[in-house]
Amino acid sequence: MATIEIKNISVDYKENGRTFNALKDVSFTINDGEFVSVIGPSGCGKSTFLSVLEGIQPVSQGQVLIEGKEIDGPGTDRGVVFQHYSLFPWLTARKNIAFGIHQTNKELPKKDLNRIADEYLKKVGLEKFGRKYPSQLSGGMQQRVAIARTLAMNTDILLMDEPFGAIDPKNRVTLQELLLQLWSEGSDGSGEKKKTVVFVTHDIDEAIFLSDKIIMMAPNPGHVLKEVTVPFERPRNRQELFSTNEYAELRRELMELFYRDEKNENIFEEAAV
């Protein structure tokens, strides 16, 4: 059964008596355990789409179903990682993670909250920094804490809105590798039950390296331009993959879609008629 079904959704905003279309007639399916990237230029509605999946942005028409049930608000089946770290500055790294766990496990004793928080600090390589506050951590370390917090909540679905966008290139690569490792291990560490990931990014190379499938979107209003299956087997070696002709061809196709000007293409088509 498909985890997420997006059926002809549109999102309209009203401002000063005018209606603006943020998304129009968006449809695709995200399968259970699939890593899907949503990519496109600014203004194509990527973040709006993620807000719909979070349950904080209602649709004007259409449906979004998770396991066959329509989204009617935020839920504990979805964890979110934002571009900016969104940690509580008055809590230590360990307590930030424990707070997230508590949201999905209200009855869990404090000692178990702390034990699980420590496990996930270790997973992201920060076991020595549990007592540090966000202001005492680098940007990359803060984002690792934010990722650990969301993963520790053990939700079936991860929604990630450009989580590495503000990270320097070296740490960005490290965090990409870490995310793939934790995703491939699954919720129980066996690799048998991967989480479903919806990952918003501007970065084509990042999308190819991480994803099973890429949804390329276009603006005015935001809509799906093309759904592209990433054909490369896992696990993926970054250097080997990036040096292949197949990778170069897929990247070229995505670049052409990214910079495609549909408005001008329509003008050319009309002129040719």
Coordinates of C-alpha atoms in Angstrom, one line a residue:
M1 CA 0.0 0.0 0.0
A2 CA 1.3 3.5 -0.9
T3 CA 2.3 5.5 2.2
I4 CA 1.4 8.9 0.7
E5 CA -1.0 9.6 -2.2
I6 CA -1.3 13.2 -3.5
K7 CA -4.4 13.5 -5.6
N8 CA -4.9 16.7 -7.7
I9 CA -4.2 19.1 -4.9
S10 CA -4.2 22.9 -5.3
V11 CA -3.4 25.6 -2.8
D12 CA -4.7 29.1 -3.2
Y13 CA -3.9 32.2 -1.1
K14 CA -6.0 35.4 -0.9
E15 CA -4.3 38.7 -0.4
N16 CA -5.8 42.2 -0.8
G17 CA -8.8 40.8 -2.5
R18 CA -6.8 38.8 -5.0
T19 CA -6.3 35.0 -5.3
F20 CA -2.8 33.5 -5.8
N21 CA -2.2 30.0 -6.9
A22 CA 0.7 28.4 -4.9
L23 CA 0.1 24.9 -6.2
K24 CA -2.2 23.6 -9.0
D25 CA -3.3 20.1 -9.7
V26 CA -0.3 18.3 -8.1
S27 CA -0.5 14.5 -8.2
F28 CA 2.0 11.7 -7.4
T29 CA 2.5 8.8 -5.1
I30 CA 5.3 8.2 -2.6
N31 CA 5.7 4.5 -1.7
D32 CA 6.4 3.0 1.7
G33 CA 10.1 3.3 2.6
E34 CA 10.9 5.5 -0.5
F35 CA 13.3 8.4 -0.4
V36 CA 11.7 11.1 -2.6
S37 CA 13.2 14.6 -3.3
V38 CA 11.1 17.5 -4.4
I39 CA 13.2 20.0 -6.4
G40 CA 12.6 23.1 -8.4
P41 CA 13.3 26.8 -8.6
S42 CA 12.2 29.3 -6.0
G43 CA 8.4 30.0 -6.1
C44 CA 7.4 26.5 -7.4
G45 CA 5.6 25.7 -4.1
K46 CA 8.1 23.1 -2.6
S47 CA 7.8 24.4 1.0
T48 CA 4.0 24.9 0.6
F49 CA 3.7 21.3 -0.5
L50 CA 5.7 20.2 2.6
S51 CA 3.4 22.3 4.8
V52 CA 0.5 20.4 3.3
L53 CA 2.1 17.1 4.2
E54 CA 2.8 18.4 7.7
G55 CA -0.9 19.1 8.1
I56 CA -0.5 22.9 8.8
Q57 CA -1.5 24.1 5.3
P58 CA -5.0 23.1 4.1
V59 CA -5.6 22.4 0.4
S60 CA -8.1 24.4 -1.7
Q61 CA -8.9 21.2 -3.6
G62 CA -7.8 17.6 -3.9
Q63 CA -6.7 15.1 -1.3
V64 CA -3.6 13.9 0.5
L65 CA -3.8 10.4 2.0
I66 CA -1.5 8.7 4.3
E67 CA -2.1 4.9 4.5
G68 CA -5.5 5.6 2.9
K69 CA -6.6 8.2 5.5
E70 CA -6.9 11.9 4.6
I71 CA -4.6 14.3 6.4
D72 CA -6.6 16.5 8.8
G73 CA -3.8 18.2 10.7
P74 CA -0.3 17.5 12.2
G75 CA 0.3 14.0 13.3
T76 CA 2.8 11.9 15.3
D77 CA 3.4 9.7 12.2
R78 CA 5.4 12.6 10.7
G79 CA 8.6 14.1 11.8
V80 CA 10.0 17.4 10.4
V81 CA 13.5 18.7 9.9
F82 CA 13.7 22.4 8.9
Q83 CA 16.5 24.3 7.1
H84 CA 17.2 26.3 10.3
Y85 CA 17.9 24.1 13.3
S86 CA 14.8 25.0 15.3
L87 CA 16.4 23.8 18.6
F88 CA 15.2 25.2 21.9
P89 CA 18.1 27.4 23.0
W90 CA 17.4 27.0 26.7
L91 CA 17.7 23.1 26.5
T92 CA 20.8 21.1 26.1
A93 CA 21.3 18.9 23.1
R94 CA 20.2 15.8 25.1
K95 CA 17.1 17.6 26.4
N96 CA 16.2 18.9 22.9
I97 CA 16.2 15.3 21.7
A98 CA 14.3 14.0 24.8
F99 CA 11.7 16.7 24.3
G100 CA 11.0 15.4 20.8
I101 CA 10.8 11.8 21.9
H102 CA 8.3 12.8 24.6
Q103 CA 5.9 14.3 21.9
T104 CA 5.4 10.8 20.5
N105 CA 5.8 8.8 23.7
K106 CA 4.0 10.6 26.4
E107 CA 4.1 7.7 28.9
L108 CA 7.8 7.0 28.5
P109 CA 9.7 7.4 31.8
K110 CA 12.4 10.1 32.0
K111 CA 15.3 7.6 32.3
D112 CA 14.1 6.0 29.0
L113 CA 13.8 9.3 27.3
N114 CA 17.4 10.1 28.3
R115 CA 18.6 6.7 27.3
I116 CA 17.1 7.0 23.8
A117 CA 18.4 10.6 23.5
D118 CA 21.9 9.4 24.3
E119 CA 21.6 6.6 21.7
Y120 CA 20.7 9.0 19.0
L121 CA 23.4 11.5 20.0
K122 CA 25.9 8.6 19.5
K123 CA 24.3 7.8 16.1
V124 CA 25.1 11.3 14.9
G125 CA 28.5 11.4 16.5
L126 CA 27.7 13.8 19.3
E127 CA 27.7 11.6 22.4
K128 CA 30.2 14.0 24.1
F129 CA 28.1 17.0 23.5
G130 CA 24.8 16.1 25.2
R131 CA 25.2 18.7 27.9
K132 CA 26.0 21.5 25.5
Y133 CA 23.5 24.2 24.6
P134 CA 22.8 25.1 20.9
S135 CA 24.8 28.3 21.2
Q136 CA 27.8 26.2 22.2
L137 CA 27.6 24.0 19.0
S138 CA 28.5 24.8 15.4
G139 CA 25.8 25.0 12.7
G140 CA 26.5 21.5 11.5
M141 CA 26.4 20.1 15.0
Q142 CA 23.1 21.8 15.7
Q143 CA 21.6 20.3 12.5
R144 CA 22.8 16.9 13.6
V145 CA 21.0 17.4 16.9
A146 CA 17.9 18.4 15.0
I147 CA 18.1 15.3 12.8
A148 CA 18.7 13.1 15.8
R149 CA 15.7 14.6 17.5
T150 CA 13.4 13.8 14.6
L151 CA 14.8 10.3 14.0
A152 CA 14.5 9.5 17.7
M153 CA 10.8 10.3 17.6
N154 CA 10.6 7.2 15.4
T155 CA 7.9 8.5 13.1
D156 CA 7.1 6.5 9.9
I157 CA 7.6 9.6 7.7
L158 CA 10.3 12.2 7.6
L159 CA 9.6 15.6 6.1
M160 CA 12.8 17.6 5.4
D161 CA 12.8 21.2 4.2
E162 CA 16.3 22.0 2.8
P163 CA 17.8 20.7 6.0
F164 CA 21.4 21.1 4.7
G165 CA 20.9 24.4 2.9
A166 CA 22.7 26.6 5.5
I167 CA 25.5 24.1 6.0
D168 CA 29.0 24.5 4.6
P169 CA 29.9 22.1 1.7
K170 CA 32.1 19.7 3.8
N171 CA 29.5 19.2 6.6
R172 CA 26.7 19.0 4.0
V173 CA 28.4 15.9 2.5
T174 CA 28.9 14.4 5.9
L175 CA 25.2 15.0 6.8
Q176 CA 24.0 13.5 3.5
E177 CA 26.0 10.4 4.2
L178 CA 24.7 10.2 7.8
L179 CA 21.1 10.7 6.7
L180 CA 21.4 7.8 4.1
Q181 CA 23.0 5.6 6.7
L182 CA 20.3 6.2 9.3
W183 CA 17.5 5.9 6.7
S184 CA 18.9 2.6 5.3
E185 CA 19.1 1.2 8.8
G186 CA 15.4 1.7 9.3
S187 CA 13.5 2.2 12.5
D188 CA 14.8 -0.9 14.2
G189 CA 18.4 -0.8 12.9
S190 CA 17.8 -4.0 10.7
G191 CA 17.2 -2.2 7.4
E192 CA 14.0 -4.1 6.9
K193 CA 11.7 -1.1 7.6
K194 CA 13.0 2.1 6.1
K195 CA 11.2 5.4 6.9
T196 CA 9.5 7.3 4.1
V197 CA 11.4 10.5 3.4
V198 CA 10.2 13.6 1.5
F199 CA 13.2 15.8 1.0
V200 CA 12.9 19.4 -0.4
T201 CA 16.1 20.8 -2.0
H202 CA 17.4 23.1 -4.6
D203 CA 20.5 21.0 -5.2
I204 CA 20.3 18.6 -8.1
D205 CA 23.4 16.6 -7.2
E206 CA 22.1 16.2 -3.6
A207 CA 18.7 15.0 -5.0
I208 CA 20.3 12.4 -7.3
F209 CA 22.6 11.1 -4.6
L210 CA 20.0 10.7 -2.0
S211 CA 16.8 9.7 -3.8
D212 CA 14.9 6.8 -5.2
K213 CA 12.7 9.3 -7.1
I214 CA 12.8 13.0 -7.9
I215 CA 9.7 15.2 -8.4
M216 CA 10.7 18.2 -10.5
M217 CA 8.4 21.2 -10.0
A218 CA 7.9 24.4 -11.9
P219 CA 6.4 27.7 -10.8
N220 CA 3.5 30.1 -11.8
P221 CA 1.6 28.3 -10.3
G222 CA 3.6 25.4 -8.7
H223 CA 3.0 22.1 -10.5
V224 CA 4.7 18.9 -11.3
L225 CA 6.9 19.1 -14.4
K226 CA 8.2 15.6 -14.4
E227 CA 8.6 12.6 -12.1
V228 CA 12.0 11.0 -12.5
T229 CA 13.1 7.6 -11.2
V230 CA 16.8 7.5 -10.1
P231 CA 18.2 4.3 -11.6
F232 CA 21.3 3.8 -9.5
E233 CA 21.6 0.9 -7.1
R234 CA 22.3 1.3 -3.4
P235 CA 24.6 1.7 -1.6
R236 CA 26.1 4.6 -3.7
N237 CA 29.7 5.6 -3.8
R238 CA 29.7 9.4 -4.4
Q239 CA 32.9 9.6 -6.4
E240 CA 32.2 6.6 -8.5
L241 CA 28.6 7.7 -9.2
F242 CA 29.5 11.2 -10.1
S243 CA 32.1 10.0 -12.7
T244 CA 29.7 7.9 -14.7
N245 CA 28.1 8.8 -18.1
E246 CA 24.7 7.7 -16.7
Y247 CA 24.9 10.2 -13.9
A248 CA 26.0 13.0 -16.3
E249 CA 23.0 12.3 -18.5
L250 CA 20.5 12.3 -15.7
R251 CA 22.0 15.5 -14.3
R252 CA 21.8 17.1 -17.7
E253 CA 18.1 16.1 -18.0
L254 CA 17.3 17.5 -14.6
M255 CA 19.2 20.8 -15.3
E256 CA 17.3 21.3 -18.4
L257 CA 14.0 20.8 -16.5
F258 CA 15.1 23.0 -13.7
Y259 CA 15.9 26.0 -16.1
R260 CA 13.0 25.3 -18.5
D261 CA 10.9 28.4 -19.2
E262 CA 7.5 27.0 -19.9
K263 CA 6.0 30.4 -20.6
N264 CA 8.4 31.2 -23.4
E265 CA 8.0 27.6 -24.8
N266 CA 4.2 28.2 -25.0
I267 CA 4.8 31.5 -26.8
F268 CA 7.1 29.7 -29.3
E269 CA 4.4 27.0 -29.8
E270 CA 1.7 29.6 -30.5
A271 CA 4.0 31.4 -33.0
A272 CA 4.6 28.2 -34.9
V273 CA 0.9 27.4 -35.3

